[in-house]
Coordinates of C-alpha atoms and ligand atoms in Angstrom, one line a residue:
X1 CA -25.0 5.5 65.3
X2 CA -28.1 7.4 64.2
X3 CA -28.4 5.9 60.7
X4 CA -29.8 2.6 61.8
X5 CA -32.6 4.1 63.7
X6 CA -35.3 4.3 61.2
X7 CA -38.8 5.4 62.2
X8 CA -39.4 1.9 63.3
X9 CA -37.2 2.3 66.3
X10 CA -39.0 5.2 68.0
X11 CA -40.0 4.4 71.6
X12 CA -43.6 4.3 70.8
X13 CA -43.2 1.9 68.1
X14 CA -40.8 -0.5 70.0
X15 CA -43.6 -0.6 72.7
X16 CA -46.3 -1.2 70.2
X17 CA -44.4 -4.2 68.7
X18 CA -43.5 -5.7 72.0
X19 CA -47.0 -5.4 73.4
X20 CA -48.3 -7.0 70.2
X21 CA -45.9 -9.9 70.6
X22 CA -47.2 -10.2 74.2
X23 CA -43.6 -9.8 75.6
X24 CA -44.6 -6.8 77.7
X25 CA -48.0 -5.5 79.0
X26 CA -49.6 -2.2 78.1
X27 CA -48.9 -1.0 81.7
X28 CA -45.2 -2.1 81.4
X29 CA -45.0 -0.1 78.1
X30 CA -46.3 3.0 79.7
X31 CA -44.0 2.5 82.7
X32 CA -41.0 2.1 80.2
X33 CA -41.9 5.3 78.4
X34 CA -42.0 7.1 81.7
X35 CA -38.6 5.8 82.9
X36 CA -36.8 5.8 79.5
X37 CA -34.8 9.1 79.8
X38 CA -33.9 8.3 83.4
X39 CA -32.6 4.9 82.7
X40 CA -30.8 6.1 79.5
X41 CA -28.9 8.5 81.6
X42 CA -27.7 5.7 83.9
X43 CA -26.7 3.5 81.1
X44 CA -24.8 6.2 79.3
X45 CA -22.9 7.1 82.5
X46 CA -22.0 3.5 82.9
X47 CA -20.8 3.1 79.4
X48 CA -18.5 6.1 79.9
X49 CA -20.1 9.1 78.3
X50 CA -21.8 7.5 75.3
X51 CA -24.6 10.0 74.5
X52 CA -27.9 8.9 75.9
X53 CA -29.3 10.0 72.5
X54 CA -27.6 7.0 70.8
X55 CA -29.6 4.6 73.1
X56 CA -33.0 3.3 72.1
X57 CA -35.8 2.0 74.3
X58 CA -34.3 -1.6 73.3
X59 CA -31.1 -0.8 75.2
X60 CA -33.3 0.4 78.2
X61 CA -35.2 -2.9 78.2
X62 CA -32.2 -5.0 78.0
X63 CA -30.7 -3.1 80.8
X64 CA -33.6 -3.5 83.1
X65 CA -33.6 -7.3 82.6
X66 CA -37.4 -7.3 82.2
X67 CA -39.3 -10.6 82.6
X68 CA -41.5 -11.7 79.8
X69 CA -45.1 -11.0 80.9
X70 CA -46.4 -14.2 79.1
X71 CA -43.7 -16.4 80.6
X72 CA -42.7 -15.1 84.0
X73 CA -39.1 -16.1 84.9
X74 CA -37.8 -15.7 81.4
X75 CA -35.9 -12.5 80.6
X76 CA -36.6 -10.6 77.4
X77 CA -33.4 -10.8 75.5
X78 CA -32.3 -9.0 72.3
X79 CA -33.2 -12.1 70.3
X80 CA -36.8 -12.0 71.5
X81 CA -37.1 -8.3 70.7
X82 CA -35.7 -8.6 67.2
X83 CA -37.8 -11.7 66.5
X84 CA -40.8 -9.7 67.5
X85 CA -39.9 -7.0 65.0
X86 CA -39.2 -9.6 62.3
X87 CA -42.7 -10.9 62.9
X88 CA -44.2 -7.4 62.6
X89 CA -42.3 -6.8 59.4
X90 CA -43.3 -10.2 58.1
X91 CA -39.5 -11.0 57.6
X92 CA -37.5 -14.1 58.4
X93 CA -35.7 -13.9 61.8
X94 CA -32.4 -15.9 62.1
X95 CA -30.1 -16.5 65.0
X96 CA -26.8 -16.6 63.1
X97 CA -24.5 -19.6 63.6
X98 CA -21.1 -18.2 63.1
X99 CA -19.8 -21.8 62.4
X100 CA -22.0 -21.9 59.2
X101 CA -20.6 -18.7 57.8
X102 CA -18.1 -18.6 54.9
X103 CA -15.4 -16.0 55.5
X104 CA -15.4 -15.2 51.9
X105 CA -19.0 -14.4 51.6
X106 CA -19.1 -12.3 54.7
X107 CA -16.3 -10.2 53.7
X108 CA -16.1 -10.4 50.0
X109 CA -18.8 -8.1 48.9
X110 CA -18.8 -5.0 51.1
X111 CA -16.2 -3.1 53.1
X112 CA -16.0 -3.2 56.9
X113 CA -16.9 0.4 57.4
X114 CA -19.9 0.1 55.0
X115 CA -21.0 -3.1 56.9
X116 CA -20.7 -1.5 60.2
X117 CA -22.3 1.8 59.3
X118 CA -25.4 0.1 57.9
X119 CA -25.2 -3.1 60.0
X120 CA -25.4 -5.4 57.1
X121 CA -23.9 -8.9 57.3
X122 CA -23.9 -10.9 54.1
X123 CA -24.4 -14.5 55.1
X124 CA -24.8 -16.7 52.0
X125 CA -25.9 -16.9 48.4
X126 CA -29.1 -18.8 48.1
X127 CA -31.0 -19.5 44.9
X128 CA -29.1 -16.6 43.2
X129 CA -29.8 -14.2 45.9
X130 CA -27.4 -12.7 48.6
X131 CA -28.9 -13.2 52.0
X132 CA -28.0 -10.3 54.3
X133 CA -28.7 -10.2 57.9
X134 CA -29.5 -6.8 59.6
X135 CA -31.3 -5.5 62.6
X136 CA -32.8 -2.8 60.3
X137 CA -33.9 -4.0 57.0
X138 CA -35.4 -0.6 55.9
X139 CA -32.2 0.9 54.8
X140 CA -33.0 0.5 51.2
X141 CA -30.3 2.8 49.9
X142 CA -27.6 0.7 51.4
X143 CA -29.2 -2.6 50.3
X144 CA -29.3 -1.1 46.8
X145 CA -25.6 -0.4 47.0
X146 CA -25.0 -4.0 48.1
X147 CA -26.9 -5.3 45.0
X148 CA -25.0 -3.1 42.6
X149 CA -21.6 -4.2 44.1
X150 CA -22.4 -7.9 44.3
X151 CA -24.4 -7.9 41.1
X152 CA -27.0 -10.1 43.0
X153 CA -30.4 -9.5 44.3
X154 CA -30.5 -9.1 48.1
X155 CA -32.8 -10.9 50.5
X156 CA -32.8 -9.2 53.9
X157 CA -33.5 -11.2 57.1
X158 CA -33.5 -10.0 60.7
X159 CA -31.0 -10.6 63.2
X160 CA -30.1 -8.9 66.7
X161 CA -28.0 -5.8 66.5
X162 CA -25.2 -7.0 68.8
X163 CA -24.9 -10.3 66.8
X164 CA -24.5 -8.5 63.6
X165 CA -22.1 -6.0 65.0
X166 CA -20.0 -8.6 66.7
X167 CA -19.7 -10.9 63.7
X168 CA -18.8 -8.0 61.3
X169 CA -16.0 -7.0 63.5
X170 CA -14.9 -10.7 64.1
X171 CA -15.0 -11.8 60.4
X172 CA -13.5 -8.7 58.9
X173 CA -10.8 -8.6 61.7
X174 CA -9.8 -12.1 60.8
X175 CA -10.1 -11.6 57.0
X176 CA -7.9 -8.6 57.3
X177 CA -5.2 -10.4 59.0
X178 CA -5.3 -13.4 56.7
X179 CA -5.2 -11.5 53.4
X180 CA -2.5 -9.0 54.8
X181 CA -0.4 -12.0 55.6
X182 CA -1.2 -13.7 52.3
X183 CA -0.3 -10.4 50.4
X184 CA 3.0 -10.1 52.1
X185 CA 3.7 -13.8 51.4
X186 CA 3.0 -13.6 47.7
X187 CA 5.3 -10.6 47.4
X188 CA 8.1 -12.6 48.8
X189 CA 11.1 -12.6 46.4
X190 CA 9.4 -10.6 43.8
X191 CA 10.9 -7.3 44.3
X192 CA 14.4 -8.1 45.4
X193 CA 15.5 -4.4 45.3
X194 CA 13.1 -3.2 48.0
X195 CA 12.5 -6.2 49.9
X196 CA 15.9 -7.6 50.3
X197 CA 15.9 -7.3 54.0
X198 CA 12.5 -9.0 54.1
X199 CA 13.5 -11.7 51.7
X200 CA 16.6 -12.7 53.7
X201 CA 14.4 -12.7 56.9
X202 CA 12.1 -15.3 55.1
X203 CA 14.9 -17.3 53.7
X204 CA 13.5 -20.4 55.4
X205 CA 10.3 -21.1 53.7
X206 CA 8.1 -19.7 56.4
X207 CA 6.7 -16.2 56.7
X208 CA 8.0 -15.0 60.1
X209 CA 5.8 -16.2 62.9
X210 CA 6.1 -12.8 64.6
X211 CA 4.5 -11.1 61.7
X212 CA 1.8 -9.0 63.1
X213 CA -0.9 -10.3 60.7
X214 CA -0.2 -13.8 61.5
X215 CA -0.1 -13.0 65.2
X216 CA -3.5 -11.3 64.9
X217 CA -5.0 -14.2 63.0
X218 CA -3.8 -16.8 65.5
X219 CA -5.0 -14.7 68.4
X220 CA -8.3 -14.4 66.7
X221 CA -8.4 -18.2 66.4
X222 CA -7.9 -18.5 70.1
X223 CA -10.6 -16.0 71.2
X224 CA -13.0 -17.5 68.7
X225 CA -12.5 -21.0 70.1
X226 CA -13.0 -19.6 73.8
X227 CA -16.2 -17.9 72.5
X228 CA -17.5 -21.1 71.1
X229 CA -16.4 -23.1 74.1
X230 CA -14.4 -25.4 71.9
X231 CA -12.3 -28.2 73.5
X232 CA -10.0 -28.7 70.6
X233 CA -8.7 -26.8 67.6
X234 CA -7.4 -28.8 64.6
X235 CA -5.1 -27.1 62.1
X236 CA -4.8 -29.4 59.1
X237 CA -2.9 -29.2 55.9
X238 CA -4.6 -30.4 52.9
X239 CA -3.4 -30.3 49.3
X240 CA -4.6 -26.8 48.4
X241 CA -5.9 -25.4 51.8
X242 CA -5.3 -25.2 55.4
X243 CA -8.3 -26.4 57.2
X244 CA -9.2 -25.2 60.7
X245 CA -11.7 -27.3 62.6
X246 CA -13.0 -26.9 66.2
X247 CA -14.6 -29.6 68.5
X248 CA -17.7 -28.2 70.3
X249 CA -19.7 -30.3 72.6
X250 CA -17.9 -33.5 71.3
X251 CA -18.5 -32.8 67.6
X252 CA -15.8 -31.3 65.0
X253 CA -17.0 -28.4 63.0
X254 CA -15.0 -26.8 60.1
X255 CA -14.6 -23.2 60.9
X256 CA -12.1 -21.9 58.3
X257 CA -10.4 -22.9 55.1
X258 CA -7.3 -20.8 54.9
X259 CA -5.0 -20.3 51.9
X260 CA -2.5 -23.0 51.9
X261 CA 0.5 -20.5 51.8
X262 CA -0.5 -19.5 55.4
X263 CA -0.3 -23.0 56.9
X264 CA 3.3 -22.9 57.7
X265 CA 3.1 -19.4 59.1
X266 CA 0.2 -20.3 61.4
X267 CA 1.9 -23.5 62.4
X268 CA 5.1 -21.6 63.2
X269 CA 3.3 -19.0 65.2
X270 CA 1.7 -21.7 67.4
X271 CA 4.9 -23.7 67.7
X272 CA 6.7 -20.5 68.8
X273 CA 4.1 -19.9 71.5
X274 CA 4.3 -23.3 72.7
X275 CA 8.0 -23.5 72.9
X276 CA 8.4 -26.2 70.3
X277 CA 11.4 -26.9 68.1
X278 CA 10.7 -24.8 64.9
X279 CA 13.2 -26.7 62.7
X280 CA 11.8 -30.2 63.6
X281 CA 9.1 -30.9 61.2
X282 CA 9.3 -34.7 60.7
X283 CA 8.9 -35.8 64.3
X284 CA 5.8 -35.4 66.6
X285 CA 6.1 -32.8 69.4
X286 CA 4.2 -31.7 72.4
X287 CA 4.1 -28.3 74.0
X288 CA 1.8 -26.1 75.9
X289 CA 0.6 -22.4 75.9
X290 CA -0.8 -20.4 78.7
X291 CA -3.3 -17.8 77.7
X292 CA -5.4 -15.3 79.4
X293 CA -9.2 -15.6 78.8
X294 CA -11.1 -13.0 80.8
X295 CA -10.1 -13.3 84.4
X296 CA -8.8 -16.8 84.1
X297 CA -5.8 -18.5 82.6
X298 CA -6.4 -21.2 80.0
X299 CA -3.8 -23.8 79.4
X300 CA -3.6 -25.2 75.9
X301 CA -1.8 -28.4 75.1
X302 CA -0.3 -28.5 71.6
X303 CA 0.7 -31.6 69.7
X304 CA 2.2 -31.7 66.1
X305 CA 2.3 -34.7 63.8
X306 CA 3.6 -34.8 60.2
X307 CA 1.0 -35.9 57.7
X308 CA 1.1 -36.1 53.9
X309 CA 0.7 -32.3 53.3
X310 CA 2.6 -31.0 56.1
X311 CA 2.4 -30.6 59.8
X312 CA -0.9 -31.1 61.6
X313 CA -1.6 -29.4 64.9
X314 CA -4.0 -30.3 67.5
X315 CA -4.6 -27.9 70.3
X316 CA -6.5 -29.1 73.4
X317 CA -7.9 -26.4 75.5
X318 CA -7.7 -27.2 79.2
X319 CA -10.2 -24.7 80.7
X320 CA -9.7 -24.3 84.4
X321 CA -13.5 -23.4 84.6
X322 CA -14.0 -27.0 83.6
X323 CA -11.1 -28.8 85.3
X324 CA -11.4 -26.8 88.6
X325 CA -15.0 -26.6 89.6
X326 CA -16.9 -26.4 92.7
X327 CA -17.2 -29.9 93.9
X328 CA -20.8 -29.3 94.7
X329 CA -21.5 -28.3 91.1
X330 CA -20.1 -31.5 89.5
X331 CA -23.4 -33.3 89.7
X332 CA -23.3 -35.4 93.0
X333 CA -26.7 -36.0 94.6
X334 CA -26.7 -34.2 98.1
X335 CA -26.3 -37.6 99.8
X336 CA -23.4 -38.7 97.6
X337 CA -21.8 -35.3 98.0
X338 CA -21.7 -35.7 101.8
X339 CA -20.3 -39.2 101.5
X340 CA -17.6 -38.1 99.1
X341 CA -16.6 -35.1 101.1
X342 CA -16.2 -37.5 104.1
X343 CA -13.9 -39.7 102.1
X344 CA -11.5 -37.0 101.1
X345 CA -11.5 -35.4 104.5
X346 CA -10.0 -38.4 106.2
X347 CA -6.4 -37.7 107.2
X348 CA -4.9 -40.7 105.3
X349 CA -5.9 -43.6 103.1
X350 CA -6.6 -44.1 99.4
X351 CA -9.6 -42.7 97.5
X352 CA -10.1 -44.1 94.0
X353 CA -11.9 -42.5 91.2
X354 CA -12.8 -44.9 88.4
X355 CA -14.5 -44.8 84.9
X356 CA -13.5 -45.0 81.3
X357 CA -11.5 -42.3 79.5
X358 CA -13.5 -39.1 79.1
X359 CA -15.6 -39.8 82.1
X360 CA -14.5 -36.6 84.0
X361 CA -12.1 -38.3 86.4
X362 CA -9.5 -35.5 86.1
X363 CA -12.2 -32.8 86.9
X364 CA -13.2 -34.7 90.0
X365 CA -9.6 -35.0 91.1
X366 CA -8.5 -31.5 90.4
X367 CA -11.6 -30.1 91.9
X368 CA -11.1 -32.2 95.1
X369 CA -7.5 -31.2 95.3
X370 CA -8.4 -27.5 95.0
X371 CA -11.0 -27.8 97.7
X372 CA -8.3 -29.5 100.0
X373 CA -5.6 -27.0 99.3
X374 CA -4.6 -24.6 101.9
X375 CA -1.3 -23.0 103.1
X376 CA -1.1 -25.7 105.7
X377 CA -1.0 -28.8 103.4
X378 CA 1.5 -29.9 100.8
X379 CA -0.3 -31.2 97.8
X380 CA 2.0 -33.3 95.3
X381 CA 0.7 -34.7 92.1
X382 CA 2.2 -37.3 89.8
X383 CA 0.8 -37.1 86.3
X384 CA 1.1 -38.5 82.8
X385 CA 1.1 -35.8 81.4
X386 CA 0.3 -32.8 83.6
X387 CA -3.1 -31.9 82.5
X388 CA -3.4 -28.5 84.1
X389 CA -0.8 -26.4 86.0
X390 CA -2.0 -25.1 89.4
X391 CA 0.3 -23.0 91.4
X392 CA -0.6 -24.4 94.8
X393 CA 0.3 -27.9 93.8
X394 CA 3.7 -29.5 93.2
X395 CA 3.2 -31.3 90.0
X396 CA 5.5 -33.9 88.6
X397 CA 5.3 -35.4 85.1
X398 CA 6.3 -39.0 84.7
X399 CA 8.8 -39.9 82.0
X400 CA 9.0 -43.5 81.3
X401 CA 11.8 -43.1 78.8
X402 CA 14.1 -42.2 81.5
X403 CA 12.5 -44.5 84.2
X404 CA 10.6 -41.7 85.9
X405 CA 7.4 -43.7 86.5
X406 CA 4.4 -43.3 88.8
X407 CA 5.9 -45.9 91.1
X408 CA 9.4 -44.5 91.3
X409 CA 8.3 -40.9 91.8
X410 CA 5.9 -42.0 94.4
X411 CA 8.7 -43.8 96.3
X412 CA 10.9 -40.6 96.3
X413 CA 8.3 -38.0 97.0
X414 CA 7.6 -39.4 100.3
X415 CA 10.7 -37.9 101.5
X416 CA 9.4 -34.5 100.3
X417 CA 6.8 -34.5 103.1
X418 CA 3.5 -34.4 101.2
X419 CA 0.2 -34.4 103.0
X420 CA -1.8 -35.2 99.9
X421 CA -0.7 -37.1 96.9
X422 CA -2.6 -37.4 93.5
X423 CA -1.4 -40.2 91.4
X424 CA -2.7 -39.8 87.9
X425 CA -3.4 -43.5 87.4
X426 CA -2.6 -46.8 89.1
X427 CA -1.8 -49.1 86.1
X428 CA 0.6 -51.7 87.7
X429 CA 1.5 -53.5 90.9
X430 CA 4.5 -51.2 91.5
X431 CA 2.3 -48.0 91.6
X432 CA -0.4 -49.8 93.6
X433 CA 2.1 -50.9 96.1
X434 CA 3.7 -47.4 96.5
X435 CA 0.2 -45.9 96.8
X436 CA -0.6 -48.3 99.7
X437 CA 2.6 -47.6 101.3
X438 CA 2.0 -43.9 101.1
X439 CA -1.5 -44.3 102.5
X440 CA -0.2 -46.4 105.4
X441 CA 2.5 -43.9 106.3
X442 CA -0.2 -41.2 106.9
X443 CA -1.0 -39.7 103.5
X444 CA -4.2 -39.1 101.7
X445 CA -3.7 -40.5 98.2
X446 CA -6.2 -39.8 95.3
X447 CA -5.8 -41.7 92.1
X448 CA -7.7 -43.3 89.3
X449 CA -8.2 -46.8 88.0
X450 CA -9.8 -48.1 84.9
X451 CA -12.8 -50.0 86.2
X452 CA -16.3 -49.9 85.3
X453 CA -18.0 -49.6 88.7
X454 CA -17.1 -49.0 92.4
X455 CA -17.4 -52.6 93.8
X456 CA -15.3 -54.3 91.1
X457 CA -12.5 -51.9 91.8
X458 CA -11.8 -53.7 95.1
X459 CA -11.4 -56.9 92.9
X460 CA -9.1 -55.0 90.6
X461 CA -6.7 -54.2 93.4
X462 CA -6.6 -57.8 94.5
X463 CA -6.0 -58.8 90.8
X464 CA -3.1 -56.3 90.6
X465 CA -1.5 -58.4 93.5
X466 CA -2.2 -56.3 96.7
X467 CA -2.9 -58.7 99.5
X468 CA -6.3 -58.3 101.1
X469 CA -5.0 -57.2 104.4
X470 CA -3.3 -54.2 102.7
X471 CA -6.5 -53.3 100.9
X472 CA -8.3 -53.4 104.2
X473 CA -5.9 -51.0 105.8
X474 CA -5.5 -48.5 103.1
X475 CA -8.6 -48.0 101.1
X476 CA -11.1 -45.3 102.2
X477 CA -13.6 -45.5 99.4
X478 CA -14.2 -45.5 95.6
X479 CA -16.1 -43.2 93.2
X480 CA -17.2 -44.5 89.9
X481 CA -18.4 -42.0 87.4
X482 CA -19.6 -41.0 83.9
X483 CA -20.4 -37.8 82.1
X484 CA -23.9 -37.3 80.5
X485 CA -24.9 -34.5 78.3
X486 CA -27.5 -32.1 79.7
X487 CA -30.6 -31.2 77.9
X488 CA -30.4 -27.7 76.2
X489 CA -32.4 -25.3 78.4
X490 CA -33.5 -23.3 75.4
X491 CA -35.4 -26.1 73.5
X492 CA -36.3 -28.4 76.4
X493 CA -39.8 -30.1 76.0
X494 CA -41.6 -32.5 78.1
X495 CA -43.1 -35.7 76.9
X496 CA -44.5 -38.8 78.4
X497 CA -43.3 -42.3 78.3
X498 CA -44.7 -45.5 79.9
X499 CA -42.8 -46.8 82.9
X500 CA -42.9 -50.3 81.4
X501 CA -41.3 -49.1 78.2
X502 CA -38.5 -47.6 80.2
X503 CA -38.1 -50.8 82.2
X504 CA -37.9 -52.6 79.0
X505 CA -34.9 -50.6 78.1
X506 CA -33.3 -51.4 81.4
X507 CA -34.3 -48.3 83.2
X508 CA -36.3 -49.5 86.1
X509 CA -38.2 -46.9 88.1
X510 CA -40.5 -47.0 91.1
X511 CA -43.4 -45.2 89.4
X512 CA -45.8 -46.9 87.2
X513 CA -47.9 -45.7 84.2
X514 CA -46.9 -42.5 82.4
X515 CA -43.7 -40.8 83.3
X516 CA -42.9 -37.3 82.4
X517 CA -39.5 -36.8 80.9
X518 CA -37.7 -34.2 78.9
X519 CA -35.7 -33.9 75.8
X520 CA -34.2 -31.1 73.6
X521 CA -36.0 -30.4 70.4
X522 CA -32.8 -28.8 69.0
X523 CA -32.2 -25.1 68.4
X524 CA -29.5 -22.8 67.2
X525 CA -28.1 -22.3 70.7
X526 CA -27.3 -26.1 71.0
X527 CA -26.4 -26.5 67.2
X528 CA -29.6 -28.7 66.8
X529 CA -28.2 -31.3 69.1
X530 CA -30.7 -30.8 71.9
X531 CA -28.0 -30.8 74.4
X532 CA -25.8 -28.2 76.2
X533 CA -22.9 -28.9 78.6
X534 CA -22.4 -32.0 80.7
X535 CA -22.8 -33.3 84.2
X536 CA -21.5 -36.1 86.1
X537 CA -23.3 -39.2 87.4
X538 CA -21.7 -41.0 90.3
X539 CA -21.6 -44.1 92.5
X540 CA -19.9 -43.4 95.9
X541 CA -18.8 -46.5 97.8
X542 CA -17.4 -45.9 101.3
X543 CA -15.2 -49.0 102.1
X544 CA -17.0 -50.1 105.3
X545 CA -16.0 -52.6 107.9
X546 CA -18.5 -55.0 106.6
X547 CA -17.0 -54.8 103.0
X548 CA -13.6 -55.1 104.5
X549 CA -14.6 -58.5 106.1
X550 CA -15.9 -59.7 102.8
X551 CA -12.7 -58.8 100.9
X552 CA -10.5 -61.9 100.3
X553 CA -8.8 -63.5 97.4
X554 CA -12.0 -65.7 96.8
X555 CA -14.4 -62.9 97.6
X556 CA -17.8 -62.9 95.7
X557 CA -18.4 -59.7 93.7
X558 CA -22.2 -60.1 93.6
X559 CA -22.4 -60.7 97.4
X560 CA -20.2 -57.6 98.1
X561 CA -22.4 -55.5 95.7
X562 CA -25.5 -56.7 97.4
X563 CA -24.1 -55.7 100.8
X564 CA -23.0 -52.3 99.5
X565 CA -26.5 -51.6 98.2
X566 CA -27.9 -52.5 101.5
X567 CA -25.6 -50.2 103.1
X568 CA -26.9 -47.4 100.9
X569 CA -24.9 -47.4 97.6
X570 CA -26.9 -45.8 94.8
X571 CA -25.4 -47.3 91.7
X572 CA -24.5 -45.3 88.6
X573 CA -27.4 -46.1 86.5
X574 CA -29.8 -45.3 89.3
X575 CA -28.2 -42.0 89.7
X576 CA -28.6 -41.5 86.1
X577 CA -32.2 -42.3 86.3
X578 CA -32.6 -39.8 89.0
X579 CA -31.2 -37.1 86.8
X580 CA -33.5 -38.2 83.9
X581 CA -36.5 -38.0 86.1
X582 CA -35.4 -34.5 87.2
X583 CA -35.4 -33.5 83.6
X584 CA -31.6 -32.8 83.4
X585 CA -30.8 -35.4 80.9
X586 CA -32.4 -38.0 78.6
X587 CA -32.8 -41.7 78.8
X588 CA -30.7 -42.1 75.7
X589 CA -27.8 -40.6 77.5
X590 CA -28.2 -42.7 80.5
X591 CA -28.3 -45.9 78.3
X592 CA -25.3 -44.5 76.2
X593 CA -23.0 -44.2 79.3
X594 CA -24.1 -47.2 81.3
X595 CA -24.5 -49.9 78.6
X596 CA -21.6 -51.8 80.2
X597 CA -23.2 -52.0 83.6
X598 CA -26.0 -54.0 85.1
Ligands
ZN1 ZN1 -31.4 -26.1 72.1

């Protein structure tokens, strides 16, 4: 697209701006100018014949993954380049947060083709002016056209080209699907003559969920949620609108407000996909959808519940990239990783993973099973409900209503010759007894328990009613865990805190004096939270001979804990403190997830 290349985007000028911003050196600039045509040829071949004339030096720089000369190790990305231009133009630069955009504002003023041709993305109305993001703010003709159409003064700000292009496509695509569906819907029953067939099709009060526009709109919702790494999508009926919200890094964001008429159609589409009973609207239902996302398959758990203004849907996205990870990447310290690997490599016995809800137990279990799986072993899981389907496992869901419980399934599957058994959770004596039985008959059993730390888990088993001698002979070891948020790498900053101050908060460290820590200042990439992604902190307790000897019905928790520490147990909070000192997380996070521990 030649139109967006104003005289600003000549190779000479690009170099001048980037050298001025200290992103590249003068020598690098000369080198770039020498290599430009050669690299452009390579890129255009890779992109399948796109003419190298359409590429600018910016594309070349991005392709080469150049490091910033002022901050070696950091790559020059598109944002940095356009930020440098914005500074040269004395204009505001903005990384657009798509969650803050209003569908109506973006798509309401100009057409998609106009927006794409001139790379103009209307963001919002601010103090009577329409704020428009663009990588090229000097297309004055086009800006004038926008002012005429919108009857508003335009204030242009700078954003990267690929962001603007991507968001134009996304928002207009979605808007098109929504309005087309709405249009079709509002015509329903108006012109009976021509639309008789259509009307009979929609005699039920829904637009057919197979309607292509609704299909597109729902597809868009999914791909958008994958893009944003959302963990849940909520589709909520309100009095006049249908609200779509997404949970990202633990927080709900409102993403769309759709016309209320479309609510039923969207719900029907999702119910069809998840195999739910379309006619049933008054009782809660559960279903699941399997969906491709890049090379992986994502599983989405759907639940419906009737609320005042209709059916509310919650979709939980079970991302295999999260549930099935490389064990080594979960956050174990190298020492703990070795200990844990040993525990699950034993041919039989019980390994328990403990922690509160949402502490990442499922990820640990699934990732362990995946590591253990091979054609030579039979892995069977008993779950409530099955969180994630994996072809190599035999997975069974418990159904208490028909007496299919953890305990009863466990007794029966021993006849199915499993090698490794995963039991979703040990809640009662029956399950605990069956797990012990399985372990004693030569099976490796992985399961979870609701306890706060590793040592007290031994006591929980005794409390459930398992006699000490059976605990001795069946338990291999225990993992206690929590999830902490990781500091956002884009806005991490160092600061100092006094060791005594940390100790006062309950975080005792060996150092004295000033300690260097990190925290996230907050930026667009982390939605101003200062955090991005999560990692585990662990406590790994191999159940040693000495600990076995101490296990009895009148055992002393503190004595056993003391012994475990002597044998090398690094406790949860201590593991967290290590992560804090490594600059991976904050002291607030450690306190938040270990407040219930000593
Ligand atoms: Zn950040």
